[in-house]
Short mmCIF file of C-alpha atoms and ligand atoms in Angstrom, two decimals:
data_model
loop_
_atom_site.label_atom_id
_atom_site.label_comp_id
_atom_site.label_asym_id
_atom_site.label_seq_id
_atom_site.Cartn_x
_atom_site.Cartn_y
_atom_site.Cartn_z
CA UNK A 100 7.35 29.91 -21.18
CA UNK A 101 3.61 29.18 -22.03
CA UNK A 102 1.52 26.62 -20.80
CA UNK A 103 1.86 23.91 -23.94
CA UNK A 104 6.19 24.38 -23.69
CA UNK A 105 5.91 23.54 -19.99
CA UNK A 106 7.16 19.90 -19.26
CA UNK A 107 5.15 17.69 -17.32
CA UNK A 108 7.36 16.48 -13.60
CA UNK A 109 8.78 13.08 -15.12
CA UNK A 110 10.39 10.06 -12.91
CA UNK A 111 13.99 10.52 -12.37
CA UNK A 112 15.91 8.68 -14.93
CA UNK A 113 16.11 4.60 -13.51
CA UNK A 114 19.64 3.94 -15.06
CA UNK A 115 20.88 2.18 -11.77
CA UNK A 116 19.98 -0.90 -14.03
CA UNK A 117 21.26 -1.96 -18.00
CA UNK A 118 19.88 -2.60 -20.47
CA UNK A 119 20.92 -5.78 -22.83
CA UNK A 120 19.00 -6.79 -25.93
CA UNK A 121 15.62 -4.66 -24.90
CA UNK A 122 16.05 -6.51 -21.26
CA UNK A 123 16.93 -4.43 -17.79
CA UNK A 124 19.89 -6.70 -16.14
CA UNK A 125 19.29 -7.26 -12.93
CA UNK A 126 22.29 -8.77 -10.91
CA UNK A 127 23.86 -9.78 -13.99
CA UNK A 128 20.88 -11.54 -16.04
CA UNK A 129 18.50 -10.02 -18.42
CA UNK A 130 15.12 -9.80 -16.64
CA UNK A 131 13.77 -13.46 -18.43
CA UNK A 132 16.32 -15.32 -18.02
CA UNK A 133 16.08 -14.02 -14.60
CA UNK A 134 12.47 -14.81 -14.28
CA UNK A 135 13.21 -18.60 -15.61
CA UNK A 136 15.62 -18.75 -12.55
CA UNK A 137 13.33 -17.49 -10.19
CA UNK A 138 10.63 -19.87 -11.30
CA UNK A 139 7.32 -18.37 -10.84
CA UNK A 140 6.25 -14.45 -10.55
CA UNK A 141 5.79 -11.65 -8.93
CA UNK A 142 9.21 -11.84 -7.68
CA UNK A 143 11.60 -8.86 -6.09
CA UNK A 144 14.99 -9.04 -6.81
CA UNK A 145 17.59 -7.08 -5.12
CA UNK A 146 20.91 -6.47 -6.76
CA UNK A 147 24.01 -7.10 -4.60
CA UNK A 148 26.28 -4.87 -7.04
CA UNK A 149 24.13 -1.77 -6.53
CA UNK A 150 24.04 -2.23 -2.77
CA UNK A 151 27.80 -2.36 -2.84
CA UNK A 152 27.82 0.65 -4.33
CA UNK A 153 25.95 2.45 -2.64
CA UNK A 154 27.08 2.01 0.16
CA UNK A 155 30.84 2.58 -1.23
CA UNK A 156 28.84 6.41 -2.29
CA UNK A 157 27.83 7.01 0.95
CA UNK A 158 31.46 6.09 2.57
CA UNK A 159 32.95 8.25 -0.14
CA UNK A 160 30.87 11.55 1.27
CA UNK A 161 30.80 10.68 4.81
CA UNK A 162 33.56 11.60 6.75
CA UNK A 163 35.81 9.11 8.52
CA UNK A 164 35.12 8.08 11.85
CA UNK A 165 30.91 8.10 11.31
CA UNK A 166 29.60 4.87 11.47
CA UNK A 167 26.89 3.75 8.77
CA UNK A 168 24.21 1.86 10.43
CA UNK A 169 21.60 -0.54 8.48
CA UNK A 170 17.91 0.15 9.65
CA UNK A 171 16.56 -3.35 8.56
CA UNK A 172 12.98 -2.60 8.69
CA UNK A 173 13.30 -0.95 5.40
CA UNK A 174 14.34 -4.87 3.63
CA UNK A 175 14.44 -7.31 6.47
CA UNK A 176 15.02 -10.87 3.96
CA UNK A 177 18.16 -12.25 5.95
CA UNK A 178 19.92 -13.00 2.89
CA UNK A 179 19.88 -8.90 2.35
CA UNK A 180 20.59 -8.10 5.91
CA UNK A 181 23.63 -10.52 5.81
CA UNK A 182 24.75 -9.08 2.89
CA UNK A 183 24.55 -5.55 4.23
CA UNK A 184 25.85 -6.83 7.61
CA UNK A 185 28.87 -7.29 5.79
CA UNK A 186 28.88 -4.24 4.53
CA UNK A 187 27.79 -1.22 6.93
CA UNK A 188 28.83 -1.01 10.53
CA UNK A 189 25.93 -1.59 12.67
CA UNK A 190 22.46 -2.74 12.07
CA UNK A 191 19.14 -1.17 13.54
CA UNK A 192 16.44 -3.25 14.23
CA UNK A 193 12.45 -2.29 15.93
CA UNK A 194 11.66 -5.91 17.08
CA UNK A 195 12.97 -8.91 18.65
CA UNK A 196 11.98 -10.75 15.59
CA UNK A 197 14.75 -8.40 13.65
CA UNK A 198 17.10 -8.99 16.45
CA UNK A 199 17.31 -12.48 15.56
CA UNK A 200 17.21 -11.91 11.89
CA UNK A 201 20.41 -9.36 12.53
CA UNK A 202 22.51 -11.42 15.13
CA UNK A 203 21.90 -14.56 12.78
CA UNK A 204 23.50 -12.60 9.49
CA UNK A 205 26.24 -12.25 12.02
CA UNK A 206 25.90 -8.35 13.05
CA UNK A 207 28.17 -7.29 15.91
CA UNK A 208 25.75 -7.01 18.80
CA UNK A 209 27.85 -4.26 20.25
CA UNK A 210 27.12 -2.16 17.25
CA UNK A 211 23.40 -3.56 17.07
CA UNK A 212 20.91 -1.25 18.34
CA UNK A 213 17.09 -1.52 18.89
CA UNK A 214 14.43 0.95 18.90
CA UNK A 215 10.70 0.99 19.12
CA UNK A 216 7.93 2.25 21.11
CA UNK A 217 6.20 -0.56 22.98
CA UNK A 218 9.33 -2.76 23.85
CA UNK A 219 8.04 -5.68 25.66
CA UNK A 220 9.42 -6.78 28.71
CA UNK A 221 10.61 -10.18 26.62
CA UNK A 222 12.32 -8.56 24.01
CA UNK A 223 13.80 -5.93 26.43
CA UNK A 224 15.15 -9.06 28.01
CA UNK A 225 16.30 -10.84 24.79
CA UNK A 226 18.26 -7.19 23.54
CA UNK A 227 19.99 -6.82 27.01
CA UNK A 228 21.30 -10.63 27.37
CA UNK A 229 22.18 -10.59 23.86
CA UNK A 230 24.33 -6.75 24.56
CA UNK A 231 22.86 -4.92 22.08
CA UNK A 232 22.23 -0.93 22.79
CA UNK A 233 18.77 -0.47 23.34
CA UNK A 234 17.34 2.83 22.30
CA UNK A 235 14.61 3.83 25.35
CA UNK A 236 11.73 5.59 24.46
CA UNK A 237 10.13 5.75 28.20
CA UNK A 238 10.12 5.55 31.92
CA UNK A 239 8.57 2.30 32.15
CA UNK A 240 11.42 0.29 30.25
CA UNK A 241 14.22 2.36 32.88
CA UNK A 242 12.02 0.36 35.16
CA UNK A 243 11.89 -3.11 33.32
CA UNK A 244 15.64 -2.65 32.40
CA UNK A 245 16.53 -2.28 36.32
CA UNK A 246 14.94 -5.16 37.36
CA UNK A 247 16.05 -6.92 33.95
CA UNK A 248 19.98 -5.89 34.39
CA UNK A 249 19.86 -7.13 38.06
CA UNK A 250 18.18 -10.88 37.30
CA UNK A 251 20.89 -11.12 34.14
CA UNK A 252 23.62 -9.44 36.16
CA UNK A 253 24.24 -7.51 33.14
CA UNK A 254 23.28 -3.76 32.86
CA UNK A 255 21.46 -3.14 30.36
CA UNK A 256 23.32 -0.69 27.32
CA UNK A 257 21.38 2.35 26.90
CA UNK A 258 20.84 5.40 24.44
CA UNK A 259 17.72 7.70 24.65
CA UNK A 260 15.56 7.79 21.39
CA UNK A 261 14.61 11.55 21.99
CA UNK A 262 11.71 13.26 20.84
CA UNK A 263 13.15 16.70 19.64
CA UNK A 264 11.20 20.12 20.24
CA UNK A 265 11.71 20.49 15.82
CA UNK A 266 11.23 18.61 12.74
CA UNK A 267 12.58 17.07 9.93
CA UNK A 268 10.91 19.75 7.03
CA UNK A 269 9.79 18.26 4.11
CA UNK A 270 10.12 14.77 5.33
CA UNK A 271 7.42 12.00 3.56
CA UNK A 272 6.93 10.53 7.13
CA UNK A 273 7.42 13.16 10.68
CA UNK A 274 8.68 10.82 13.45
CA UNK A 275 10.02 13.36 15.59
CA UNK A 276 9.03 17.03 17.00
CA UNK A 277 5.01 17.85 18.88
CA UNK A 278 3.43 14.91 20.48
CA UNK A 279 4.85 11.46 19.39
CA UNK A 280 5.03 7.87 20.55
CA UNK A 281 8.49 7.67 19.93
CA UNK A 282 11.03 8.57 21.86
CA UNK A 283 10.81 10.71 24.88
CA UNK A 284 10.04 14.49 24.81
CA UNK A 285 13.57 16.91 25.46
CA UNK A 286 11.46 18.30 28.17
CA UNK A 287 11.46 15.13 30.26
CA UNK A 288 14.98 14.42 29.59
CA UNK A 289 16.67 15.37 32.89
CA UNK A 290 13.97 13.63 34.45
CA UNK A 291 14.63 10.46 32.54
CA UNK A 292 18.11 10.88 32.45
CA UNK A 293 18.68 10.78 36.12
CA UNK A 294 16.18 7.73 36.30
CA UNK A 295 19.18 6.27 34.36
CA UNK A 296 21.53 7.20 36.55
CA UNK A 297 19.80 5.59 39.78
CA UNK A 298 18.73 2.68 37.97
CA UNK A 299 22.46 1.95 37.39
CA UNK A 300 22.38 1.65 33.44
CA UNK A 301 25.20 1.58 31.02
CA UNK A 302 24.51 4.84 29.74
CA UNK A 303 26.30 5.39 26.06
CA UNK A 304 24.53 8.19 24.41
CA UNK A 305 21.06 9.57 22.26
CA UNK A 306 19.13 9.01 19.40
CA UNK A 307 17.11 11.55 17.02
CA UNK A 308 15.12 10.62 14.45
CA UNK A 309 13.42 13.14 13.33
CA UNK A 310 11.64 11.84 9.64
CA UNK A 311 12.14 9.74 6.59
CA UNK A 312 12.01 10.11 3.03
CA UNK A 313 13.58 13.66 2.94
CA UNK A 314 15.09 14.35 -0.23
CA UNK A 315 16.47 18.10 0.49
CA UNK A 316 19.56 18.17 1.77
CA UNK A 317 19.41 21.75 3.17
CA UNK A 318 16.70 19.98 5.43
CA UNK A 319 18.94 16.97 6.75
CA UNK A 320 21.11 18.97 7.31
CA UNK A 321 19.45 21.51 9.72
CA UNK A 322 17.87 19.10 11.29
CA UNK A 323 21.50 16.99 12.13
CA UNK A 324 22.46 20.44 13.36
CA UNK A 325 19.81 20.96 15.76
CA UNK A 326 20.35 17.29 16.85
CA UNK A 327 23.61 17.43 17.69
CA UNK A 328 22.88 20.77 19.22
CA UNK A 329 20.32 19.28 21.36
CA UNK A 330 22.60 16.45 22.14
CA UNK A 331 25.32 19.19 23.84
CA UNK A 332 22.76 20.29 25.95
CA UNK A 333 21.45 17.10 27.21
CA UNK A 334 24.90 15.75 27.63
CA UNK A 335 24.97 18.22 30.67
CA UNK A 336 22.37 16.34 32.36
CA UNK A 337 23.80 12.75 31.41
CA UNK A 338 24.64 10.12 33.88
CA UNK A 339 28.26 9.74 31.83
CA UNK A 340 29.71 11.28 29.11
CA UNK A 341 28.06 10.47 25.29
CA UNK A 342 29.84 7.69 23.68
CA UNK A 343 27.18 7.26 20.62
CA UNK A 344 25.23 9.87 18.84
CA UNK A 345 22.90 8.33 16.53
CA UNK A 346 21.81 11.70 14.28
CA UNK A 347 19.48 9.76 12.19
CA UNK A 348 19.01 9.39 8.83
CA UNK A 349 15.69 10.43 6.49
CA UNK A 350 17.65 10.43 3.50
CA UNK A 351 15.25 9.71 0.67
CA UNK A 352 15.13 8.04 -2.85
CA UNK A 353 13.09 9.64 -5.94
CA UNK A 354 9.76 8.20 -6.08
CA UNK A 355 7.44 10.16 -7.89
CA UNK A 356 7.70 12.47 -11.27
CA UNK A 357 9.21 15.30 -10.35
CA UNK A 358 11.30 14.18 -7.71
CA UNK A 359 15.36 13.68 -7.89
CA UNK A 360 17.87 12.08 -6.45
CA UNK A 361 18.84 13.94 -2.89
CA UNK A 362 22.51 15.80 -2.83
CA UNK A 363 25.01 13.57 -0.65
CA UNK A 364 27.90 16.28 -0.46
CA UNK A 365 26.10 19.25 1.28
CA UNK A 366 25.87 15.99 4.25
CA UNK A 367 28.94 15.11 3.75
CA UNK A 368 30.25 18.63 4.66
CA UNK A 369 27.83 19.38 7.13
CA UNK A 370 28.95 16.18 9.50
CA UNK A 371 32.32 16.71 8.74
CA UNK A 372 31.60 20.37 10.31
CA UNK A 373 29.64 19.12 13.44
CA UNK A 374 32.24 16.08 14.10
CA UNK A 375 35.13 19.23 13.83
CA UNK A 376 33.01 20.77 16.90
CA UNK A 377 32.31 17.30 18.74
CA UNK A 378 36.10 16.75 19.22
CA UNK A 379 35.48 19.79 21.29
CA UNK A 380 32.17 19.38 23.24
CA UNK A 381 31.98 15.47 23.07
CA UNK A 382 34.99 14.74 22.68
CA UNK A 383 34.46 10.60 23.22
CA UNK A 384 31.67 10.48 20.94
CA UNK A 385 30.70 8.27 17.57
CA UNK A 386 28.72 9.69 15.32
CA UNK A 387 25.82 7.06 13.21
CA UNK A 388 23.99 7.59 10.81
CA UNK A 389 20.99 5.09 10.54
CA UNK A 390 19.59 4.54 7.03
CA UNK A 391 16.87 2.11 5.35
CA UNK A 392 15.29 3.13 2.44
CA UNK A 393 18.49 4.79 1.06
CA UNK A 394 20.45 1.77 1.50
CA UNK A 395 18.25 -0.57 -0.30
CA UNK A 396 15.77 1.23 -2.00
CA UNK A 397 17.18 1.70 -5.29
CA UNK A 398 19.02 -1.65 -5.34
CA UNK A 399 15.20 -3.44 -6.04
CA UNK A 400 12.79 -4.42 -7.99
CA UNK A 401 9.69 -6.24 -8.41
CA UNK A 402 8.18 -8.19 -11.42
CA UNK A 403 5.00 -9.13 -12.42
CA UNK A 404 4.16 -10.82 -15.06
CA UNK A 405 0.64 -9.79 -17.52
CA UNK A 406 -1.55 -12.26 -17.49
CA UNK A 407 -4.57 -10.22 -19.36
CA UNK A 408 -4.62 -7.31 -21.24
CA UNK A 409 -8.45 -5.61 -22.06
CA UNK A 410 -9.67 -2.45 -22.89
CA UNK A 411 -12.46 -0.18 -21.00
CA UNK A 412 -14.03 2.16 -23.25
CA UNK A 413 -10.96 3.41 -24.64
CA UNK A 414 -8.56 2.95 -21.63
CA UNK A 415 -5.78 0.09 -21.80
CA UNK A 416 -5.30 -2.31 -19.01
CA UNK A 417 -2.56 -4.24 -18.21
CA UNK A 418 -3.49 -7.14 -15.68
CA UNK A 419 -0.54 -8.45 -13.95
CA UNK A 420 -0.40 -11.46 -11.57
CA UNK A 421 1.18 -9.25 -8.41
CA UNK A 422 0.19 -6.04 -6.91
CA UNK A 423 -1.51 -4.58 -4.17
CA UNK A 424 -0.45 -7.54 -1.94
CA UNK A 425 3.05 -8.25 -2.59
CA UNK A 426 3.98 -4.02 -3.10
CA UNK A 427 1.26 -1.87 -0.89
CA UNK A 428 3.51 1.22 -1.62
CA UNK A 429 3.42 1.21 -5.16
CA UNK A 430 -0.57 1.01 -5.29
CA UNK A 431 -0.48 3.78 -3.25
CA UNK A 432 -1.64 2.70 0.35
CA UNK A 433 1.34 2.51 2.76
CA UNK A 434 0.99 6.40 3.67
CA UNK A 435 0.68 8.14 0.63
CA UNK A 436 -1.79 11.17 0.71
CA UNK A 437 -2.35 11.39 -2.94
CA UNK A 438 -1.99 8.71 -5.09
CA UNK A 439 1.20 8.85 -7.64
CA UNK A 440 2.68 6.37 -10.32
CA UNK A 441 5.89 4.91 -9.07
CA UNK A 442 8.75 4.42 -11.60
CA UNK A 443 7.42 1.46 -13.98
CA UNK A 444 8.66 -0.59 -17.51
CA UNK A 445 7.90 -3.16 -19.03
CA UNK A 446 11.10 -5.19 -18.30
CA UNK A 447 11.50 -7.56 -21.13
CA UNK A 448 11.14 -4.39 -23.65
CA UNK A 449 12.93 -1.75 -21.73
CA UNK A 450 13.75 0.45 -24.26
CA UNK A 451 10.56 -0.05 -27.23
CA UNK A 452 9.98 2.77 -28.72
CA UNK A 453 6.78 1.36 -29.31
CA UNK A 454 4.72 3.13 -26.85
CA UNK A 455 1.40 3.32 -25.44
CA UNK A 456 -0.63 4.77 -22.30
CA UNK A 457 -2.28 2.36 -20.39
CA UNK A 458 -2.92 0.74 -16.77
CA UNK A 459 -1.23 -1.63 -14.75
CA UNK A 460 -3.50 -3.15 -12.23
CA UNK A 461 -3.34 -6.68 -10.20
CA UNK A 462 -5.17 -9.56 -9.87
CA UNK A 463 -6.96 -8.25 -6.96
CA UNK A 464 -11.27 -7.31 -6.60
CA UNK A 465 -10.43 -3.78 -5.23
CA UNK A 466 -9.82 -0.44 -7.36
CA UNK A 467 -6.78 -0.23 -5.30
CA UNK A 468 -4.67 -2.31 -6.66
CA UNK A 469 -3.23 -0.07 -8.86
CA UNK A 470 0.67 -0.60 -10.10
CA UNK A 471 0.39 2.16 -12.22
CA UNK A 472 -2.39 4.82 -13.29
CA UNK A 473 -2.15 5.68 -16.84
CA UNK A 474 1.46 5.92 -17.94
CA UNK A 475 3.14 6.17 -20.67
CA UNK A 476 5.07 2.54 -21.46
CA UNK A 477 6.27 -0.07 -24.14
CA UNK A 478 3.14 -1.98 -25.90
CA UNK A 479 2.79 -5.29 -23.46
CA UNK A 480 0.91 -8.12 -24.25
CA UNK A 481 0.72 -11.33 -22.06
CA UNK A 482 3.19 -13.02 -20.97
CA UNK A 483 5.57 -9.44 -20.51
CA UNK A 484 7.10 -8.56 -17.62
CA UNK A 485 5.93 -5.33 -15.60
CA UNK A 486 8.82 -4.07 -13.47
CA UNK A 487 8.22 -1.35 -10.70
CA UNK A 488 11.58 0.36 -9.41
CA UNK A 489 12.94 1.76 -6.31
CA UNK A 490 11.34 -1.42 -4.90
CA UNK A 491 14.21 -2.50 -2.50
CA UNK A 492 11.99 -1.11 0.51
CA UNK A 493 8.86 -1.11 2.18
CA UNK A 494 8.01 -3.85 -0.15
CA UNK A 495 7.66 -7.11 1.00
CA UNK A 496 7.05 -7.26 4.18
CA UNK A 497 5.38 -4.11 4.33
CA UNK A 498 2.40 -5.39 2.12
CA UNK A 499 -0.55 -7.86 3.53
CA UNK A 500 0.16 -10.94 1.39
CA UNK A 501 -2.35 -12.50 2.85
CA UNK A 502 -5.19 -10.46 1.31
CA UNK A 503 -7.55 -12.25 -1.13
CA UNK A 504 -5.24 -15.45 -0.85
CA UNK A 505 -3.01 -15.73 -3.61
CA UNK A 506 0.57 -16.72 -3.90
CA UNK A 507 3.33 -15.53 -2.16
CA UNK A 508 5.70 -13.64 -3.97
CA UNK A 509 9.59 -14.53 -4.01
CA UNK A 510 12.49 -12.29 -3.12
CA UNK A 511 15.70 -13.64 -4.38
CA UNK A 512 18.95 -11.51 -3.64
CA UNK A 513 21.12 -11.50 -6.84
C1 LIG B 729 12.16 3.33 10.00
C2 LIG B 729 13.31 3.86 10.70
C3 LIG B 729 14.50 4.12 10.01
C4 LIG B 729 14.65 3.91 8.55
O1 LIG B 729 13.98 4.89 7.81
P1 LIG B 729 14.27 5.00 6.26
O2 LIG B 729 13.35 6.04 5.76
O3 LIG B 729 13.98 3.67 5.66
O4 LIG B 729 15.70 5.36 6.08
C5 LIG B 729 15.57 4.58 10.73
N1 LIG B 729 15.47 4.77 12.07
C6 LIG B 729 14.35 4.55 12.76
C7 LIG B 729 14.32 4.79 14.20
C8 LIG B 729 13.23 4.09 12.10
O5 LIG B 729 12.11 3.87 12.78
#
């Protein structure tokens, strides 16, 4: 194949959403007569129908008997973590601020669990009196959760976050394997694990989390292999036997050009396999699986609407009235090494024909605020709608809205 046949790495296709008269439907209206609902811009929108169903994909590959947990950091708005409540069978939450938000949608605190480094001694206090499993990443909270269990009369319910001697390859964000602040290294474990024991906690079980935004199966799977691997070993050194095996998650959603959607069945086999052994070699435990991103990720967007459009010595800008500060991702500044275009349309002319390359930016005085960096997309003029997908996470409240002081965008669940 020579150089000019070679195809450029495009977006994955975005079909999760319609199209109706030129419009992307989102929860059932066409993106303006959404917007009139809504009532101002930049808005997200999250569609209820698409996190139904994926969650109803995810059941459909994962074998009976593995529990589906929620990590809510991913979309914390409590209408969406009600909604998922509802849905999945446990949520995850890193704050007491989340543990609120979850045991108000109406989560089971029994199959609540709460992870973090940097637990303080108050929130330690609110996750044991409320019964939720704490995940420990560290000595000091055995000690807090001693002296905590004995004032509340309650002992505290415990998993170990551990930090495992691999990784997660190929994984957007590492959070596990070399030196970490989460979790506590395999090499301490007996140590730790007989703390447990002496401090008198309701031991249940571990937790790995080794990365995020993985979108090779091959890799998830080795790495929930060498978890529950590691988790056989440690169970030899545990207090009681391992009721709850949390094997992570890291499943990830197509971003950039080039990527596509990860392959659920190779997962689906592989935990069937390891539960087949667990009957075996932990024989009372539950198997979760703790996802964010994949959960809600696809099931969003967020709209901006053009309020300018100039040109720059040849180059076409779109100015919209969101960006940077609303969806930090999509510029490109919530982790990203390089900077790449996420999946963008112009909503209220989804499928023009009538096409042109040009630049996205918001209303912000830095070069960063960038929604998109010379793509390909229907002519705009003011008053269109700029959509950016695969906006259900890390959006919101992952973005400093407070930064140059202008509105605050809306999310509406729909
Ligand atoms: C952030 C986080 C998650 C969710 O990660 P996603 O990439 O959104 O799926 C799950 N578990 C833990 C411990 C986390 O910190």
């Amino acid at each position: 194949m020579s150089v000019t046949e070679r195809q450029l790495p495009v977006h994955a296709p975005m079909n999760q959403f319609a199209v109706s008269e030129g419009e992307l439907v989102v929860g059932g209206d066409r993106l303006s007569r959404l917007a009139a609902r809504v009532g101002q811009t930049p808005f997200y929108a999250y569609d209820r129908g698409l996190l139904r169903a994926r969650v109803a994909e995810l059941r459909n590959v994962l074998p009976q008997g593995v529990k589906l947990h929620y990590a809510m950091k991913a979309n914390p708005m409590p209408a969406v973590v009600g909604f998922m409540a509802g849905l999945v069978d446990g949520i995850d939450v890193a704050s007491a601020g989340e543990l609120k938000v979850a045991l108000d949608a109406g989560a089971n605190p029994l199959e609540v669990s709460f992870a973090g480094p940097g637990k303080r001694d108050a929130e330690l206090r609110q996750a044991v009196a409320s019964r939720v499993l704490i995940n420990l990443e560290s000595f000091r909270e055995v000690t807090a959760l001693e002296a905590i269990s004995g004032e509340l009369g309650l002992p505290a319910r415990v998993a170990v976050r551990v930090n495992p001697d691999f990784e997660l390859k190929g994984s957007g964000m590492k959070m596990g394997g070399g030196p970490k602040q989460f979790g506590v290294d395999v090499e301490q474990m007996p140590a730790l694990l007989a703390d447990i024991g002496r401090a008198g906690l309701a031991f249940e079980g571990f937790h790995l989390f080794a990365g995020s935004q993985n979108l090779r199966s091959e890799s998830i799977c080795e790495a929930q292999q060498k978890s529950y691997e590691l988790a056989v070993r440690l169970a030899m050194d545990a207090p009681s036997p391992v009721r709850f095996l949390n094997l992570g998650g890291g499943f990830g959603i197509p971003y950039f050009p080039g990527e596509q959607r990860l392959d659920l069945s190779p997962i689906g086999d592989n935990l069937a396999r390891l539960a087949q052994r667990a009957q075996a070699e932990l024989p009372e435990a539950a198997f979760v699986i703790e996802l964010g991103r994949y959960l809600v990720g696809e099931a969003g967007v967020y709209v901006a609407r053009i309020v300018d459009r100039k040109v720059s010595r040849g180059q076409v800008y779109l100015v919209a009235d969101g960006g940077l500060h609303h969806h930090l991702s999509a510029s490109g500044n919530f982790g990203q090494v390089v900077r790449k275009n996420y999946p963008v349309t112009i909503g209220n002319k989804a499928d023009s024909l009538d096409k042109e390359t040009v630049s996205v930016v918001g209303p912000l005085c830095t070069p960063l605020d960038l929604l998109a960096d010379r793509m390909t997309l229907p002519v705009a003029q003011v008053g269109d709608l700029a959509v950016v997908f695969q906006s259900g996470a890390y959006g919101a409240s992952a973005s400093p809205q407070g930064f140059l002081g202008h509105p605050a965008c809306v999310e509406v669940l729909v």
